[in-house]
GROMACS .gro file of C-alpha atoms in nm:
model
  200
    1MET     CA    1  -5.639  14.790   0.443
    2PRO     CA    2  -6.004  14.762   0.326
    3ALA     CA    3  -6.115  14.416   0.217
    4GLY     CA    4  -6.175  14.531  -0.142
    5VAL     CA    5  -5.821  14.660  -0.190
    6PHE     CA    6  -5.675  14.355  -0.017
    7PHE     CA    7  -5.872  14.126  -0.250
    8TYR     CA    8  -5.747  14.302  -0.565
    9ALA     CA    9  -5.391  14.314  -0.430
   10VAL     CA   10  -5.390  13.936  -0.381
   11GLN     CA   11  -5.560  13.882  -0.719
   12SER     CA   12  -5.280  14.074  -0.887
   13ARG     CA   13  -5.033  13.813  -0.756
   14VAL     CA   14  -5.223  13.503  -0.871
   15GLU     CA   15  -4.985  13.409  -1.155
   16GLU     CA   16  -4.683  13.468  -0.930
   17LEU     CA   17  -4.837  13.242  -0.664
   18LYS     CA   18  -4.920  12.973  -0.922
   19SER     CA   19  -4.556  12.963  -1.029
   20GLN     CA   20  -4.458  12.886  -0.670
   21GLY     CA   21  -4.725  12.621  -0.618
   22THR     CA   22  -4.650  12.251  -0.587
   23GLY     CA   23  -4.842  11.945  -0.704
   24SER     CA   24  -4.899  11.789  -1.047
   25THR     CA   25  -5.279  11.773  -1.067
   26PHE     CA   26  -5.376  12.073  -0.854
   27LYS     CA   27  -5.133  12.348  -0.761
   28ALA     CA   28  -5.110  12.418  -0.387
   29VAL     CA   29  -4.947  12.721  -0.224
   30GLY     CA   30  -4.808  12.689   0.127
   31ARG     CA   31  -4.856  12.932   0.412
   32LYS     CA   32  -4.493  13.044   0.403
   33VAL     CA   33  -4.525  13.149   0.037
   34LEU     CA   34  -4.837  13.351   0.117
   35GLU     CA   35  -4.679  13.516   0.417
   36GLU     CA   36  -4.378  13.627   0.213
   37THR     CA   37  -4.582  13.761  -0.080
   38LEU     CA   38  -4.541  14.137  -0.111
   39ILE     CA   39  -4.843  14.358  -0.180
   40PRO     CA   40  -4.843  14.734  -0.238
   41VAL     CA   41  -4.954  14.971   0.039
   42TYR     CA   42  -5.139  15.290  -0.054
   43SER     CA   43  -5.304  15.573   0.133
   44LEU     CA   44  -5.674  15.532   0.215
   45GLU     CA   45  -5.769  15.784  -0.054
   46GLU     CA   46  -5.565  15.600  -0.317
   47GLN     CA   47  -5.714  15.268  -0.210
   48GLU     CA   48  -6.069  15.398  -0.257
   49GLN     CA   49  -5.979  15.531  -0.604
   50ILE     CA   50  -5.826  15.197  -0.701
   51VAL     CA   51  -6.132  15.000  -0.590
   52GLN     CA   52  -6.366  15.231  -0.783
   53LYS     CA   53  -6.164  15.196  -1.103
   54VAL     CA   54  -6.129  14.819  -1.078
   55GLN     CA   55  -6.500  14.775  -1.002
   56ALA     CA   56  -6.585  14.985  -1.309
   57VAL     CA   57  -6.364  14.760  -1.523
   58GLU     CA   58  -6.523  14.446  -1.376
   59ALA     CA   59  -6.872  14.583  -1.449
   60LEU     CA   60  -6.769  14.638  -1.811
   61ILE     CA   61  -6.630  14.284  -1.835
   62ARG     CA   62  -6.958  14.140  -1.700
   63LYS     CA   63  -7.154  14.334  -1.964
   64ARG     CA   64  -6.925  14.209  -2.240
   65ARG     CA   65  -6.960  13.849  -2.121
   66TYR     CA   66  -7.338  13.888  -2.123
   67GLN     CA   67  -7.323  14.024  -2.478
   68ILE     CA   68  -7.106  13.731  -2.587
   69ALA     CA   69  -7.356  13.486  -2.432
   70LEU     CA   70  -7.641  13.652  -2.625
   71LEU     CA   71  -7.440  13.639  -2.947
   72ASP     CA   72  -7.372  13.271  -2.887
   73GLN     CA   73  -7.745  13.209  -2.856
   74LEU     CA   74  -7.803  13.407  -3.177
   75VAL     CA   75  -7.549  13.197  -3.369
   76LYS     CA   76  -7.718  12.877  -3.250
   77SER     CA   77  -8.065  12.998  -3.345
   78ARG     CA   78  -7.945  13.112  -3.689
   79PHE     CA   79  -7.776  12.776  -3.746
   80ILE     CA   80  -8.100  12.593  -3.666
   81GLU     CA   81  -8.293  12.831  -3.889
   82MET     CA   82  -8.059  12.777  -4.185
   83PHE     CA   83  -7.971  12.409  -4.150
   84GLY     CA   84  -8.230  12.261  -3.916
   85ASP     CA   85  -8.173  12.054  -3.605
   86PRO     CA   86  -7.856  11.848  -3.665
   87VAL     CA   87  -8.001  11.561  -3.459
   88ASP     CA   88  -8.344  11.541  -3.621
   89ASN     CA   89  -8.205  11.638  -3.966
   90GLU     CA   90  -8.552  11.734  -4.088
   91MET     CA   91  -8.395  11.892  -4.398
   92GLY     CA   92  -8.248  11.562  -4.504
   93TRP     CA   93  -7.879  11.655  -4.519
   94ARG     CA   94  -7.648  11.372  -4.623
   95THR     CA   95  -7.469  11.223  -4.322
   96CYS     CA   96  -7.180  10.985  -4.259
   97PRO     CA   97  -7.021  10.825  -3.952
   98LEU     CA   98  -6.776  11.053  -3.775
   99GLU     CA   99  -6.494  10.806  -3.834
  100LYS     CA  100  -6.533  10.852  -4.211
  101ALA     CA  101  -6.523  11.230  -4.174
  102CYS     CA  102  -6.190  11.209  -3.990
  103ILE     CA  103  -5.842  11.096  -4.079
  104ALA     CA  104  -5.791  11.000  -3.716
  105ILE     CA  105  -5.974  11.001  -3.383
  106VAL     CA  106  -5.730  10.974  -3.093
  107ASP     CA  107  -5.805  10.941  -2.723
  108CYS     CA  108  -5.585  11.120  -2.472
  109PRO     CA  109  -5.323  10.935  -2.266
  110HIS     CA  110  -5.487  10.818  -1.944
  111SER     CA  111  -5.236  10.980  -1.713
  112THR     CA  112  -5.194  11.311  -1.535
  113PRO     CA  113  -4.946  11.537  -1.717
  114SER     CA  114  -4.637  11.649  -1.523
  115TYR     CA  115  -4.694  12.021  -1.554
  116THR     CA  116  -4.399  12.251  -1.495
  117SER     CA  117  -4.365  12.623  -1.428
  118GLU     CA  118  -4.083  12.635  -1.685
  119ARG     CA  119  -4.178  12.749  -2.036
  120THR     CA  120  -4.037  12.444  -2.210
  121GLY     CA  121  -4.199  12.518  -2.546
  122PHE     CA  122  -4.408  12.200  -2.515
  123MET     CA  123  -4.767  12.273  -2.420
  124CYS     CA  124  -5.047  12.057  -2.284
  125ILE     CA  125  -5.419  12.135  -2.309
  126ARG     CA  126  -5.625  12.099  -1.994
  127THR     CA  127  -5.999  12.059  -2.053
  128SER     CA  128  -6.055  12.366  -1.834
  129ILE     CA  129  -5.913  12.591  -2.108
  130VAL     CA  130  -6.127  12.439  -2.384
  131LYS     CA  131  -6.424  12.667  -2.441
  132LYS     CA  132  -6.685  12.681  -2.719
  133ASN     CA  133  -6.472  12.676  -3.034
  134ARG     CA  134  -6.177  12.846  -2.867
  135ILE     CA  135  -5.878  12.750  -2.661
  136LEU     CA  136  -5.755  12.985  -2.390
  137TRP     CA  137  -5.395  12.987  -2.505
  138ASP     CA  138  -5.302  13.251  -2.247
  139ASP     CA  139  -5.376  12.992  -1.977
  140ILE     CA  140  -5.184  12.707  -2.139
  141GLU     CA  141  -4.943  12.504  -1.925
  142TYR     CA  142  -4.616  12.337  -2.012
  143ILE     CA  143  -4.471  11.988  -1.980
  144PRO     CA  144  -4.118  11.845  -2.021
  145GLU     CA  145  -4.006  11.751  -2.374
  146ASP     CA  146  -3.981  11.377  -2.300
  147GLU     CA  147  -4.338  11.367  -2.174
  148TYR     CA  148  -4.456  11.570  -2.473
  149ILE     CA  149  -4.300  11.314  -2.709
  150GLN     CA  150  -4.473  11.036  -2.519
  151ARG     CA  151  -4.813  11.208  -2.524
  152ILE     CA  152  -4.807  11.267  -2.902
  153SER     CA  153  -4.688  10.915  -2.986
  154ARG     CA  154  -5.025  10.824  -3.140
  155ARG     CA  155  -5.072  11.154  -3.321
  156LYS     CA  156  -4.939  11.507  -3.295
  157PRO     CA  157  -5.218  11.766  -3.285
  158LYS     CA  158  -5.206  11.999  -3.585
  159LYS     CA  159  -5.366  12.326  -3.688
  160GLY     CA  160  -5.725  12.254  -3.793
  161ASP     CA  161  -5.766  11.954  -3.562
  162VAL     CA  162  -6.048  11.957  -3.309
  163ILE     CA  163  -6.015  11.907  -2.934
  164TYR     CA  164  -6.324  11.743  -2.785
  165THR     CA  165  -6.386  11.713  -2.411
  166ARG     CA  166  -6.530  11.373  -2.337
  167GLU     CA  167  -6.588  11.353  -1.965
  168GLY     CA  168  -6.735  11.521  -1.657
  169ALA     CA  169  -6.917  11.852  -1.624
  170ILE     CA  170  -6.762  11.989  -1.944
  171LEU     CA  171  -6.854  11.691  -2.163
  172GLY     CA  172  -6.907  11.774  -2.529
  173ILE     CA  173  -6.717  12.100  -2.577
  174ALA     CA  174  -6.525  12.130  -2.904
  175ALA     CA  175  -6.256  12.377  -3.009
  176VAL     CA  176  -6.035  12.405  -3.316
  177ILE     CA  177  -5.657  12.424  -3.279
  178ASP     CA  178  -5.599  12.750  -3.464
  179ARG     CA  179  -5.218  12.753  -3.477
  180GLU     CA  180  -4.917  12.536  -3.548
  181CYS     CA  181  -4.744  12.464  -3.219
  182ASN     CA  182  -4.604  12.189  -3.000
  183VAL     CA  183  -4.912  12.091  -2.805
  184ALA     CA  184  -5.035  11.764  -2.655
  185LEU     CA  185  -5.362  11.642  -2.504
  186GLY     CA  186  -5.414  11.651  -2.130
  187GLN     CA  187  -5.669  11.421  -1.966
  188ARG     CA  188  -6.038  11.368  -2.045
  189SER     CA  189  -6.019  11.482  -2.407
  190MET     CA  190  -5.998  11.348  -2.762
  191LEU     CA  191  -5.836  11.467  -3.084
  192LEU     CA  192  -6.038  11.465  -3.408
  193SER     CA  193  -5.849  11.525  -3.732
  194PRO     CA  194  -6.097  11.616  -4.010
  195ASN     CA  195  -6.066  11.454  -4.351
  196PRO     CA  196  -6.020  11.735  -4.610
  197ASP     CA  197  -6.167  11.512  -4.881
  198LYS     CA  198  -6.542  11.488  -4.917
  199PRO     CA  199  -6.667  11.167  -4.748
  200GLU     CA  200  -6.825  10.910  -4.975
   0.00000   0.00000   0.00000
């Protein structure tokens, strides 16, 4: 089997392999699991057709990602043009401390969540799925109900709250929780609950 087809065949089993992984912080898949993973076998002609189609799709995805990056830059430049630099505040906008703009600012529990492959209905947000103003809900992971209750003891995240990554290579990324759901903070993040009333 050509390397390209083998690569895509294994990629198609990633979620299945994740579900069989062990470990709380980082999932690990053993050799036995890999050896017993079934992959489809096609004729050489079919394999070449598959690779061509998948490569065409990947090329399209790369172009779309590039377009999104350019649009992100455009949004930033338009924001600066309309409102000025938020740090320098050369336009003299009224400011207030962040704590006055929020009902609550809550740090995450300083412990590694006990993720489970079971869809318990109680989700936990890893910082890796927090992107610029969006949460990758399709990649969300689950935790047991008792741990969920423990992790939201200080405050339950609600729709409209902001997740803010506060540590490491992804420091300073913010995303709004755009739905009502049972979700808790993972590690290395904070929850900001905006105050709907105008700050004094």
